[in-house]
Amino acid sequence: AQSVSQHNHHVILSEAASLELGCNYSYGGTVNLFWYVQYPGQHLQLLLKYFSGDPLVKGIKGFEAEFIKSKFSFNLRKPSVQWSDTAEYFCAGYGNKLVFGAGTILRVKS
Amino acid sequence: DTEVTQTPKHLVMGMTNKKSLKCEQHMGHRAMYWYKQKAKKPPELMFVYSYEKLSINESVPSRFSPECPNSSLLNLHLHALQPEDSALYLCASSPPPRANVLTFGAGSRLTVL
């Protein structure tokens, strides 16, 4: 069965701090991986995606993620967060359907 | 047009009512999806339509009835719902061949009294 797990449910950071959100996936076949963001009161937006090739993928708003096949991980990173990054972040994997992790609520203190 | 549009944004209905949620996209996408999102939970897949045919039903109760009249429209018909069905219902679409890159609508927030 396909599953995605996120390690942190709530993260609080000060502005300019570095961010890393953990994501692990489980699927027997080829899986495509995504990070989506949901800002307060807004719809889900795609941050970045990994299909194949370079395991370090860059997305919008300065986010990046690294696919590590041996660890079944796809962690999201940002070197310096801003108050406007306050949102809920979902890791998702597509094997035969798109399955989401439980989400991580990030609050950035100004 | 790069949006998925959902109507209504909010819906309140009684347990005996019949209502429908609507979803529209004009991006030429040929796969459309319904997800359900409860508060503080991730979206959960309900249905997938591919080329206007139902391809996935995640064992959703029959009180939810999807319909895809054409490649741009997706409906979710609601009948005899329960209070626990109150949630945000998200529509999404994706293009071929990258059927797995979904664009989501803003959702319809449903309250069942």
mmCIF file with all atom_site columns, C-alpha atoms in Angstrom:
data_model
loop_
_atom_site.group_PDB
_atom_site.id
_atom_site.type_symbol
_atom_site.label_atom_id
_atom_site.label_alt_id
_atom_site.label_comp_id
_atom_site.label_asym_id
_atom_site.label_entity_id
_atom_site.label_seq_id
_atom_site.pdbx_PDB_ins_code
_atom_site.Cartn_x
_atom_site.Cartn_y
_atom_site.Cartn_z
_atom_site.occupancy
_atom_site.B_iso_or_equiv
_atom_site.pdbx_formal_charge
_atom_site.auth_seq_id
_atom_site.auth_comp_id
_atom_site.auth_asym_id
_atom_site.auth_atom_id
_atom_site.pdbx_PDB_model_num
ATOM 1   C CA . ALA A 1 1   ? 0.000   0.000  0.000   1.00 0.00 ? 1   ALA A CA 1
ATOM 2   C CA . GLN A 1 2   ? 1.079   3.531  -0.669  1.00 0.00 ? 2   GLN A CA 1
ATOM 3   C CA . SER A 1 3   ? 1.696   5.850  2.309   1.00 0.00 ? 3   SER A CA 1
ATOM 4   C CA . VAL A 1 4   ? 3.335   9.154  3.134   1.00 0.00 ? 4   VAL A CA 1
ATOM 5   C CA . SER A 1 5   ? 4.381   10.214 6.615   1.00 0.00 ? 5   SER A CA 1
ATOM 6   C CA . GLN A 1 6   ? 5.455   13.602 7.910   1.00 0.00 ? 6   GLN A CA 1
ATOM 7   C CA . HIS A 1 7   ? 7.473   13.802 11.087  1.00 0.00 ? 7   HIS A CA 1
ATOM 8   C CA . ASN A 1 8   ? 6.462   17.148 12.528  1.00 0.00 ? 8   ASN A CA 1
ATOM 9   C CA . HIS A 1 9   ? 2.882   18.281 13.009  1.00 0.00 ? 9   HIS A CA 1
ATOM 10  C CA . HIS A 1 10  ? 3.680   21.749 14.327  1.00 0.00 ? 10  HIS A CA 1
ATOM 11  C CA . VAL A 1 11  ? 6.820   23.798 13.803  1.00 0.00 ? 11  VAL A CA 1
ATOM 12  C CA . ILE A 1 12  ? 7.443   27.290 15.161  1.00 0.00 ? 12  ILE A CA 1
ATOM 13  C CA . LEU A 1 13  ? 10.384  29.292 13.853  1.00 0.00 ? 13  LEU A CA 1
ATOM 14  C CA . SER A 1 14  ? 11.603  32.849 14.033  1.00 0.00 ? 14  SER A CA 1
ATOM 15  C CA . GLU A 1 15  ? 12.099  34.813 10.830  1.00 0.00 ? 15  GLU A CA 1
ATOM 16  C CA . ALA A 1 16  ? 15.419  34.090 9.103   1.00 0.00 ? 16  ALA A CA 1
ATOM 17  C CA . ALA A 1 17  ? 15.692  30.648 10.713  1.00 0.00 ? 17  ALA A CA 1
ATOM 18  C CA . SER A 1 18  ? 16.324  27.657 8.474   1.00 0.00 ? 18  SER A CA 1
ATOM 19  C CA . LEU A 1 19  ? 13.567  25.157 7.810   1.00 0.00 ? 19  LEU A CA 1
ATOM 20  C CA . GLU A 1 20  ? 13.581  21.442 7.223   1.00 0.00 ? 20  GLU A CA 1
ATOM 21  C CA . LEU A 1 21  ? 10.368  19.427 7.183   1.00 0.00 ? 21  LEU A CA 1
ATOM 22  C CA . GLY A 1 22  ? 10.638  15.665 7.066   1.00 0.00 ? 22  GLY A CA 1
ATOM 23  C CA . CYS A 1 23  ? 8.730   13.375 4.724   1.00 0.00 ? 23  CYS A CA 1
ATOM 24  C CA . ASN A 1 24  ? 8.997   9.632  4.182   1.00 0.00 ? 24  ASN A CA 1
ATOM 25  C CA . TYR A 1 25  ? 7.120   7.585  1.650   1.00 0.00 ? 25  TYR A CA 1
ATOM 26  C CA . SER A 1 26  ? 6.337   3.942  1.207   1.00 0.00 ? 26  SER A CA 1
ATOM 27  C CA . TYR A 1 27  ? 5.426   2.436  -2.153  1.00 0.00 ? 27  TYR A CA 1
ATOM 28  C CA . GLY A 1 28  ? 6.584   -0.635 -4.011  1.00 0.00 ? 28  GLY A CA 1
ATOM 29  C CA . GLY A 1 29  ? 6.865   0.939  -7.430  1.00 0.00 ? 29  GLY A CA 1
ATOM 30  C CA . THR A 1 30  ? 7.896   4.197  -9.038  1.00 0.00 ? 30  THR A CA 1
ATOM 31  C CA . VAL A 1 31  ? 6.581   7.138  -7.099  1.00 0.00 ? 31  VAL A CA 1
ATOM 32  C CA . ASN A 1 32  ? 6.427   10.805 -7.939  1.00 0.00 ? 32  ASN A CA 1
ATOM 33  C CA . LEU A 1 33  ? 6.757   13.135 -4.957  1.00 0.00 ? 33  LEU A CA 1
ATOM 34  C CA . PHE A 1 34  ? 5.353   16.573 -4.249  1.00 0.00 ? 34  PHE A CA 1
ATOM 35  C CA . TRP A 1 35  ? 5.172   19.266 -1.653  1.00 0.00 ? 35  TRP A CA 1
ATOM 36  C CA . TYR A 1 36  ? 1.981   21.319 -1.519  1.00 0.00 ? 36  TYR A CA 1
ATOM 37  C CA . VAL A 1 37  ? 1.359   24.395 0.621   1.00 0.00 ? 37  VAL A CA 1
ATOM 38  C CA . GLN A 1 38  ? -1.943  25.661 1.978   1.00 0.00 ? 38  GLN A CA 1
ATOM 39  C CA . TYR A 1 39  ? -1.839  29.255 3.209   1.00 0.00 ? 39  TYR A CA 1
ATOM 40  C CA . PRO A 1 40  ? -4.538  30.276 5.680   1.00 0.00 ? 40  PRO A CA 1
ATOM 41  C CA . GLY A 1 41  ? -7.863  30.507 3.852   1.00 0.00 ? 41  GLY A CA 1
ATOM 42  C CA . GLN A 1 42  ? -6.346  29.630 0.498   1.00 0.00 ? 42  GLN A CA 1
ATOM 43  C CA . HIS A 1 43  ? -6.305  26.583 -1.745  1.00 0.00 ? 43  HIS A CA 1
ATOM 44  C CA . LEU A 1 44  ? -3.576  23.977 -2.041  1.00 0.00 ? 44  LEU A CA 1
ATOM 45  C CA . GLN A 1 45  ? -0.696  25.136 -4.192  1.00 0.00 ? 45  GLN A CA 1
ATOM 46  C CA . LEU A 1 46  ? 2.122   23.081 -5.654  1.00 0.00 ? 46  LEU A CA 1
ATOM 47  C CA . LEU A 1 47  ? 5.518   24.054 -4.206  1.00 0.00 ? 47  LEU A CA 1
ATOM 48  C CA . LEU A 1 48  ? 7.683   21.572 -6.054  1.00 0.00 ? 48  LEU A CA 1
ATOM 49  C CA . LYS A 1 49  ? 7.738   18.126 -7.586  1.00 0.00 ? 49  LYS A CA 1
ATOM 50  C CA . TYR A 1 50  ? 10.132  15.270 -8.210  1.00 0.00 ? 50  TYR A CA 1
ATOM 51  C CA . PHE A 1 51  ? 9.714   12.782 -11.034 1.00 0.00 ? 51  PHE A CA 1
ATOM 52  C CA . SER A 1 52  ? 13.252  11.659 -11.893 1.00 0.00 ? 52  SER A CA 1
ATOM 53  C CA . GLY A 1 53  ? 16.748  12.963 -12.535 1.00 0.00 ? 53  GLY A CA 1
ATOM 54  C CA . ASP A 1 54  ? 18.495  15.424 -10.217 1.00 0.00 ? 54  ASP A CA 1
ATOM 55  C CA . PRO A 1 55  ? 17.373  14.489 -6.687  1.00 0.00 ? 55  PRO A CA 1
ATOM 56  C CA . LEU A 1 56  ? 17.626  18.110 -5.552  1.00 0.00 ? 56  LEU A CA 1
ATOM 57  C CA . VAL A 1 57  ? 14.597  19.972 -6.837  1.00 0.00 ? 57  VAL A CA 1
ATOM 58  C CA . LYS A 1 58  ? 13.919  23.653 -6.522  1.00 0.00 ? 58  LYS A CA 1
ATOM 59  C CA . GLY A 1 59  ? 10.443  25.073 -6.214  1.00 0.00 ? 59  GLY A CA 1
ATOM 60  C CA . ILE A 1 60  ? 8.752   28.388 -5.820  1.00 0.00 ? 60  ILE A CA 1
ATOM 61  C CA . LYS A 1 61  ? 9.464   30.957 -3.094  1.00 0.00 ? 61  LYS A CA 1
ATOM 62  C CA . GLY A 1 62  ? 12.984  29.674 -2.374  1.00 0.00 ? 62  GLY A CA 1
ATOM 63  C CA . PHE A 1 63  ? 11.949  26.168 -1.301  1.00 0.00 ? 63  PHE A CA 1
ATOM 64  C CA . GLU A 1 64  ? 13.855  23.063 -2.283  1.00 0.00 ? 64  GLU A CA 1
ATOM 65  C CA . ALA A 1 65  ? 13.592  19.367 -1.550  1.00 0.00 ? 65  ALA A CA 1
ATOM 66  C CA . GLU A 1 66  ? 15.978  16.446 -1.769  1.00 0.00 ? 66  GLU A CA 1
ATOM 67  C CA . PHE A 1 67  ? 14.941  12.956 -2.816  1.00 0.00 ? 67  PHE A CA 1
ATOM 68  C CA . ILE A 1 68  ? 17.031  10.321 -1.027  1.00 0.00 ? 68  ILE A CA 1
ATOM 69  C CA . LYS A 1 69  ? 16.014  6.952  -2.392  1.00 0.00 ? 69  LYS A CA 1
ATOM 70  C CA . SER A 1 70  ? 17.942  4.919  0.183   1.00 0.00 ? 70  SER A CA 1
ATOM 71  C CA . LYS A 1 71  ? 16.083  6.644  3.003   1.00 0.00 ? 71  LYS A CA 1
ATOM 72  C CA . PHE A 1 72  ? 12.719  6.823  1.232   1.00 0.00 ? 72  PHE A CA 1
ATOM 73  C CA . SER A 1 73  ? 12.750  10.510 2.114   1.00 0.00 ? 73  SER A CA 1
ATOM 74  C CA . PHE A 1 74  ? 11.813  13.760 0.427   1.00 0.00 ? 74  PHE A CA 1
ATOM 75  C CA . ASN A 1 75  ? 12.521  16.529 2.937   1.00 0.00 ? 75  ASN A CA 1
ATOM 76  C CA . LEU A 1 76  ? 11.580  20.145 2.293   1.00 0.00 ? 76  LEU A CA 1
ATOM 77  C CA . ARG A 1 77  ? 14.101  22.901 3.047   1.00 0.00 ? 77  ARG A CA 1
ATOM 78  C CA . LYS A 1 78  ? 14.359  26.659 3.018   1.00 0.00 ? 78  LYS A CA 1
ATOM 79  C CA . PRO A 1 79  ? 17.497  28.477 4.194   1.00 0.00 ? 79  PRO A CA 1
ATOM 80  C CA . SER A 1 80  ? 15.705  31.496 5.670   1.00 0.00 ? 80  SER A CA 1
ATOM 81  C CA . VAL A 1 81  ? 11.970  31.582 6.394   1.00 0.00 ? 81  VAL A CA 1
ATOM 82  C CA . GLN A 1 82  ? 9.766   34.640 6.288   1.00 0.00 ? 82  GLN A CA 1
ATOM 83  C CA . TRP A 1 83  ? 6.606   35.478 8.212   1.00 0.00 ? 83  TRP A CA 1
ATOM 84  C CA . SER A 1 84  ? 4.681   34.949 4.963   1.00 0.00 ? 84  SER A CA 1
ATOM 85  C CA . ASP A 1 85  ? 5.727   31.274 4.955   1.00 0.00 ? 85  ASP A CA 1
ATOM 86  C CA . THR A 1 86  ? 3.255   30.621 7.757   1.00 0.00 ? 86  THR A CA 1
ATOM 87  C CA . ALA A 1 87  ? 1.071   27.874 6.301   1.00 0.00 ? 87  ALA A CA 1
ATOM 88  C CA . GLU A 1 88  ? 0.384   24.157 6.330   1.00 0.00 ? 88  GLU A CA 1
ATOM 89  C CA . TYR A 1 89  ? 2.729   22.024 4.249   1.00 0.00 ? 89  TYR A CA 1
ATOM 90  C CA . PHE A 1 90  ? 1.752   18.670 2.806   1.00 0.00 ? 90  PHE A CA 1
ATOM 91  C CA . CYS A 1 91  ? 4.069   16.073 1.368   1.00 0.00 ? 91  CYS A CA 1
ATOM 92  C CA . ALA A 1 92  ? 2.358   13.861 -1.217  1.00 0.00 ? 92  ALA A CA 1
ATOM 93  C CA . GLY A 1 93  ? 3.251   10.869 -3.310  1.00 0.00 ? 93  GLY A CA 1
ATOM 94  C CA . TYR A 1 94  ? 1.746   9.594  -6.536  1.00 0.00 ? 94  TYR A CA 1
ATOM 95  C CA . GLY A 1 95  ? 2.068   5.869  -7.150  1.00 0.00 ? 95  GLY A CA 1
ATOM 96  C CA . ASN A 1 96  ? -1.325  4.971  -8.595  1.00 0.00 ? 96  ASN A CA 1
ATOM 97  C CA . LYS A 1 97  ? -3.054  7.925  -6.928  1.00 0.00 ? 97  LYS A CA 1
ATOM 98  C CA . LEU A 1 98  ? -2.064  11.078 -5.032  1.00 0.00 ? 98  LEU A CA 1
ATOM 99  C CA . VAL A 1 99  ? -1.777  10.387 -1.308  1.00 0.00 ? 99  VAL A CA 1
ATOM 100 C CA . PHE A 1 100 ? -1.014  13.107 1.233   1.00 0.00 ? 100 PHE A CA 1
ATOM 101 C CA . GLY A 1 101 ? 0.918   13.048 4.459   1.00 0.00 ? 101 GLY A CA 1
ATOM 102 C CA . ALA A 1 102 ? -0.724  14.364 7.618   1.00 0.00 ? 102 ALA A CA 1
ATOM 103 C CA . GLY A 1 103 ? 0.650   17.868 7.088   1.00 0.00 ? 103 GLY A CA 1
ATOM 104 C CA . THR A 1 104 ? 2.940   20.181 9.056   1.00 0.00 ? 104 THR A CA 1
ATOM 105 C CA . ILE A 1 105 ? 1.673   23.495 10.358  1.00 0.00 ? 105 ILE A CA 1
ATOM 106 C CA . LEU A 1 106 ? 4.476   26.054 10.209  1.00 0.00 ? 106 LEU A CA 1
ATOM 107 C CA . ARG A 1 107 ? 4.232   29.272 12.164  1.00 0.00 ? 107 ARG A CA 1
ATOM 108 C CA . VAL A 1 108 ? 6.901   31.884 11.590  1.00 0.00 ? 108 VAL A CA 1
ATOM 109 C CA . LYS A 1 109 ? 7.234   34.522 14.287  1.00 0.00 ? 109 LYS A CA 1
ATOM 110 C CA . SER A 1 110 ? 8.118   38.016 13.124  1.00 0.00 ? 110 SER A CA 1
ATOM 111 C CA . ASP B 2 1   ? -7.231  30.181 -17.499 1.00 0.00 ? 1   ASP B CA 1
ATOM 112 C CA . THR B 2 2   ? -5.177  28.234 -14.965 1.00 0.00 ? 2   THR B CA 1
ATOM 113 C CA . GLU B 2 3   ? -7.796  27.747 -12.303 1.00 0.00 ? 3   GLU B CA 1
ATOM 114 C CA . VAL B 2 4   ? -10.143 25.153 -10.964 1.00 0.00 ? 4   VAL B CA 1
ATOM 115 C CA . THR B 2 5   ? -13.372 26.877 -9.951  1.00 0.00 ? 5   THR B CA 1
ATOM 116 C CA . GLN B 2 6   ? -15.668 25.382 -7.315  1.00 0.00 ? 6   GLN B CA 1
ATOM 117 C CA . THR B 2 7   ? -19.166 26.473 -6.382  1.00 0.00 ? 7   THR B CA 1
ATOM 118 C CA . PRO B 2 8   ? -20.634 27.109 -3.939  1.00 0.00 ? 8   PRO B CA 1
ATOM 119 C CA . LYS B 2 9   ? -17.880 28.209 -1.554  1.00 0.00 ? 9   LYS B CA 1
ATOM 120 C CA . HIS B 2 10  ? -20.081 27.418 1.431   1.00 0.00 ? 10  HIS B CA 1
ATOM 121 C CA . LEU B 2 11  ? -23.081 25.124 1.728   1.00 0.00 ? 11  LEU B CA 1
ATOM 122 C CA . VAL B 2 12  ? -25.271 24.328 4.710   1.00 0.00 ? 12  VAL B CA 1
ATOM 123 C CA . MET B 2 13  ? -27.745 21.482 4.320   1.00 0.00 ? 13  MET B CA 1
ATOM 124 C CA . GLY B 2 14  ? -29.994 19.312 6.388   1.00 0.00 ? 14  GLY B CA 1
ATOM 125 C CA . MET B 2 15  ? -29.757 15.561 6.482   1.00 0.00 ? 15  MET B CA 1
ATOM 126 C CA . THR B 2 16  ? -32.770 15.146 4.200   1.00 0.00 ? 16  THR B CA 1
ATOM 127 C CA . ASN B 2 17  ? -31.685 17.682 1.589   1.00 0.00 ? 17  ASN B CA 1
ATOM 128 C CA . LYS B 2 18  ? -30.337 17.047 -1.892  1.00 0.00 ? 18  LYS B CA 1
ATOM 129 C CA . LYS B 2 19  ? -27.631 19.408 -3.078  1.00 0.00 ? 19  LYS B CA 1
ATOM 130 C CA . SER B 2 20  ? -24.745 19.437 -5.536  1.00 0.00 ? 20  SER B CA 1
ATOM 131 C CA . LEU B 2 21  ? -21.202 20.728 -5.591  1.00 0.00 ? 21  LEU B CA 1
ATOM 132 C CA . LYS B 2 22  ? -19.802 21.891 -8.913  1.00 0.00 ? 22  LYS B CA 1
ATOM 133 C CA . CYS B 2 23  ? -16.300 22.075 -10.289 1.00 0.00 ? 23  CYS B CA 1
ATOM 134 C CA . GLU B 2 24  ? -15.094 23.559 -13.567 1.00 0.00 ? 24  GLU B CA 1
ATOM 135 C CA . GLN B 2 25  ? -11.750 23.835 -15.340 1.00 0.00 ? 25  GLN B CA 1
ATOM 136 C CA . HIS B 2 26  ? -10.813 25.114 -18.784 1.00 0.00 ? 26  HIS B CA 1
ATOM 137 C CA . MET B 2 27  ? -7.191  23.997 -18.885 1.00 0.00 ? 27  MET B CA 1
ATOM 138 C CA . GLY B 2 28  ? -7.863  21.016 -21.139 1.00 0.00 ? 28  GLY B CA 1
ATOM 139 C CA . HIS B 2 29  ? -7.208  18.608 -18.285 1.00 0.00 ? 29  HIS B CA 1
ATOM 140 C CA . ARG B 2 30  ? -8.673  15.138 -18.788 1.00 0.00 ? 30  ARG B CA 1
ATOM 141 C CA . ALA B 2 31  ? -8.513  13.831 -15.229 1.00 0.00 ? 31  ALA B CA 1
ATOM 142 C CA . MET B 2 32  ? -10.645 15.287 -12.449 1.00 0.00 ? 32  MET B CA 1
ATOM 143 C CA . TYR B 2 33  ? -10.771 14.441 -8.773  1.00 0.00 ? 33  TYR B CA 1
ATOM 144 C CA . TRP B 2 34  ? -12.830 14.873 -5.619  1.00 0.00 ? 34  TRP B CA 1
ATOM 145 C CA . TYR B 2 35  ? -11.022 15.015 -2.287  1.00 0.00 ? 35  TYR B CA 1
ATOM 146 C CA . LYS B 2 36  ? -12.483 15.435 1.200   1.00 0.00 ? 36  LYS B CA 1
ATOM 147 C CA . GLN B 2 37  ? -10.567 17.387 3.846   1.00 0.00 ? 37  GLN B CA 1
ATOM 148 C CA . LYS B 2 38  ? -11.655 17.353 7.472   1.00 0.00 ? 38  LYS B CA 1
ATOM 149 C CA . ALA B 2 39  ? -10.341 19.992 9.854   1.00 0.00 ? 39  ALA B CA 1
ATOM 150 C CA . LYS B 2 40  ? -6.668  19.545 10.712  1.00 0.00 ? 40  LYS B CA 1
ATOM 151 C CA . LYS B 2 41  ? -6.421  16.509 8.416   1.00 0.00 ? 41  LYS B CA 1
ATOM 152 C CA . PRO B 2 42  ? -4.904  15.963 4.967   1.00 0.00 ? 42  PRO B CA 1
ATOM 153 C CA . PRO B 2 43  ? -7.070  15.685 1.866   1.00 0.00 ? 43  PRO B CA 1
ATOM 154 C CA . GLU B 2 44  ? -8.411  12.188 1.255   1.00 0.00 ? 44  GLU B CA 1
ATOM 155 C CA . LEU B 2 45  ? -9.206  10.935 -2.228  1.00 0.00 ? 45  LEU B CA 1
ATOM 156 C CA . MET B 2 46  ? -12.850 10.142 -2.961  1.00 0.00 ? 46  MET B CA 1
ATOM 157 C CA . PHE B 2 47  ? -13.207 9.792  -6.740  1.00 0.00 ? 47  PHE B CA 1
ATOM 158 C CA . VAL B 2 48  ? -11.157 10.043 -9.911  1.00 0.00 ? 48  VAL B CA 1
ATOM 159 C CA . TYR B 2 49  ? -12.515 10.597 -13.409 1.00 0.00 ? 49  TYR B CA 1
ATOM 160 C CA . SER B 2 50  ? -10.274 9.979  -16.390 1.00 0.00 ? 50  SER B CA 1
ATOM 161 C CA . TYR B 2 51  ? -11.548 11.024 -19.815 1.00 0.00 ? 51  TYR B CA 1
ATOM 162 C CA . GLU B 2 52  ? -15.029 11.448 -18.310 1.00 0.00 ? 52  GLU B CA 1
ATOM 163 C CA . LYS B 2 53  ? -15.128 7.895  -16.976 1.00 0.00 ? 53  LYS B CA 1
ATOM 164 C CA . LEU B 2 54  ? -15.032 6.999  -13.303 1.00 0.00 ? 54  LEU B CA 1
ATOM 165 C CA . SER B 2 55  ? -11.699 5.275  -12.733 1.00 0.00 ? 55  SER B CA 1
ATOM 166 C CA . ILE B 2 56  ? -11.351 5.292  -8.933  1.00 0.00 ? 56  ILE B CA 1
ATOM 167 C CA . ASN B 2 57  ? -13.985 5.176  -6.192  1.00 0.00 ? 57  ASN B CA 1
ATOM 168 C CA . GLU B 2 58  ? -12.337 4.979  -2.779  1.00 0.00 ? 58  GLU B CA 1
ATOM 169 C CA . SER B 2 59  ? -15.243 3.053  -1.241  1.00 0.00 ? 59  SER B CA 1
ATOM 170 C CA . VAL B 2 60  ? -17.213 6.247  -0.775  1.00 0.00 ? 60  VAL B CA 1
ATOM 171 C CA . PRO B 2 61  ? -20.763 5.850  0.615   1.00 0.00 ? 61  PRO B CA 1
ATOM 172 C CA . SER B 2 62  ? -23.500 6.019  -2.004  1.00 0.00 ? 62  SER B CA 1
ATOM 173 C CA . ARG B 2 63  ? -24.908 9.201  -0.468  1.00 0.00 ? 63  ARG B CA 1
ATOM 174 C CA . PHE B 2 64  ? -22.113 10.864 -2.470  1.00 0.00 ? 64  PHE B CA 1
ATOM 175 C CA . SER B 2 65  ? -22.688 10.521 -6.216  1.00 0.00 ? 65  SER B CA 1
ATOM 176 C CA . PRO B 2 66  ? -20.153 11.946 -8.685  1.00 0.00 ? 66  PRO B CA 1
ATOM 177 C CA . GLU B 2 67  ? -20.917 12.964 -12.228 1.00 0.00 ? 67  GLU B CA 1
ATOM 178 C CA . CYS B 2 68  ? -18.694 14.148 -15.061 1.00 0.00 ? 68  CYS B CA 1
ATOM 179 C CA . PRO B 2 69  ? -20.962 15.577 -17.803 1.00 0.00 ? 69  PRO B CA 1
ATOM 180 C CA . ASN B 2 70  ? -18.009 16.650 -19.968 1.00 0.00 ? 70  ASN B CA 1
ATOM 181 C CA . SER B 2 71  ? -14.254 17.116 -19.810 1.00 0.00 ? 71  SER B CA 1
ATOM 182 C CA . SER B 2 72  ? -14.562 20.540 -18.147 1.00 0.00 ? 72  SER B CA 1
ATOM 183 C CA . LEU B 2 73  ? -17.176 19.818 -15.489 1.00 0.00 ? 73  LEU B CA 1
ATOM 184 C CA . LEU B 2 74  ? -17.349 17.647 -12.411 1.00 0.00 ? 74  LEU B CA 1
ATOM 185 C CA . ASN B 2 75  ? -20.278 17.459 -10.028 1.00 0.00 ? 75  ASN B CA 1
ATOM 186 C CA . LEU B 2 76  ? -20.740 15.854 -6.650  1.00 0.00 ? 76  LEU B CA 1
ATOM 187 C CA . HIS B 2 77  ? -24.362 15.123 -5.802  1.00 0.00 ? 77  HIS B CA 1
ATOM 188 C CA . LEU B 2 78  ? -25.173 14.952 -2.118  1.00 0.00 ? 78  LEU B CA 1
ATOM 189 C CA . HIS B 2 79  ? -28.183 13.204 -0.584  1.00 0.00 ? 79  HIS B CA 1
ATOM 190 C CA . ALA B 2 80  ? -29.058 12.118 2.940   1.00 0.00 ? 80  ALA B CA 1
ATOM 191 C CA . LEU B 2 81  ? -25.735 13.202 4.357   1.00 0.00 ? 81  LEU B CA 1
ATOM 192 C CA . GLN B 2 82  ? -24.697 12.851 7.975   1.00 0.00 ? 82  GLN B CA 1
ATOM 193 C CA . PRO B 2 83  ? -23.203 15.538 10.234  1.00 0.00 ? 83  PRO B CA 1
ATOM 194 C CA . GLU B 2 84  ? -19.853 13.729 10.078  1.00 0.00 ? 84  GLU B CA 1
ATOM 195 C CA . ASP B 2 85  ? -19.792 14.457 6.338   1.00 0.00 ? 85  ASP B CA 1
ATOM 196 C CA . SER B 2 86  ? -19.191 18.118 7.149   1.00 0.00 ? 86  SER B CA 1
ATOM 197 C CA . ALA B 2 87  ? -15.828 18.969 5.592   1.00 0.00 ? 87  ALA B CA 1
ATOM 198 C CA . LEU B 2 88  ? -14.040 20.921 2.893   1.00 0.00 ? 88  LEU B CA 1
ATOM 199 C CA . TYR B 2 89  ? -14.576 19.238 -0.466  1.00 0.00 ? 89  TYR B CA 1
ATOM 200 C CA . LEU B 2 90  ? -11.770 19.836 -2.901  1.00 0.00 ? 90  LEU B CA 1
ATOM 201 C CA . CYS B 2 91  ? -11.867 19.406 -6.636  1.00 0.00 ? 91  CYS B CA 1
ATOM 202 C CA . ALA B 2 92  ? -8.684  18.966 -8.657  1.00 0.00 ? 92  ALA B CA 1
ATOM 203 C CA . SER B 2 93  ? -7.706  18.357 -12.238 1.00 0.00 ? 93  SER B CA 1
ATOM 204 C CA . SER B 2 94  ? -4.605  17.157 -14.042 1.00 0.00 ? 94  SER B CA 1
ATOM 205 C CA . PRO B 2 95  ? -3.406  17.028 -17.633 1.00 0.00 ? 95  PRO B CA 1
ATOM 206 C CA . PRO B 2 96  ? -2.296  14.060 -19.674 1.00 0.00 ? 96  PRO B CA 1
ATOM 207 C CA . PRO B 2 97  ? 0.365   12.687 -19.768 1.00 0.00 ? 97  PRO B CA 1
ATOM 208 C CA . ARG B 2 98  ? 1.411   14.092 -16.370 1.00 0.00 ? 98  ARG B CA 1
ATOM 209 C CA . ALA B 2 99  ? -1.777  12.854 -14.785 1.00 0.00 ? 99  ALA B CA 1
ATOM 210 C CA . ASN B 2 100 ? -0.203  13.175 -11.375 1.00 0.00 ? 100 ASN B CA 1
ATOM 211 C CA . VAL B 2 101 ? 0.370   16.950 -11.288 1.00 0.00 ? 101 VAL B CA 1
ATOM 212 C CA . LEU B 2 102 ? -2.877  18.152 -9.761  1.00 0.00 ? 102 LEU B CA 1
ATOM 213 C CA . THR B 2 103 ? -4.250  21.678 -9.691  1.00 0.00 ? 103 THR B CA 1
ATOM 214 C CA . PHE B 2 104 ? -6.673  22.202 -6.823  1.00 0.00 ? 104 PHE B CA 1
ATOM 215 C CA . GLY B 2 105 ? -9.696  24.442 -6.459  1.00 0.00 ? 105 GLY B CA 1
ATOM 216 C CA . ALA B 2 106 ? -10.368 26.501 -3.337  1.00 0.00 ? 106 ALA B CA 1
ATOM 217 C CA . GLY B 2 107 ? -12.938 24.021 -2.102  1.00 0.00 ? 107 GLY B CA 1
ATOM 218 C CA . SER B 2 108 ? -16.574 23.963 -1.043  1.00 0.00 ? 108 SER B CA 1
ATOM 219 C CA . ARG B 2 109 ? -17.069 24.026 2.708   1.00 0.00 ? 109 ARG B CA 1
ATOM 220 C CA . LEU B 2 110 ? -20.018 21.818 3.570   1.00 0.00 ? 110 LEU B CA 1
ATOM 221 C CA . THR B 2 111 ? -21.890 21.849 6.856   1.00 0.00 ? 111 THR B CA 1
ATOM 222 C CA . VAL B 2 112 ? -24.508 19.170 7.465   1.00 0.00 ? 112 VAL B CA 1
ATOM 223 C CA . LEU B 2 113 ? -26.974 19.957 10.243  1.00 0.00 ? 113 LEU B CA 1
#
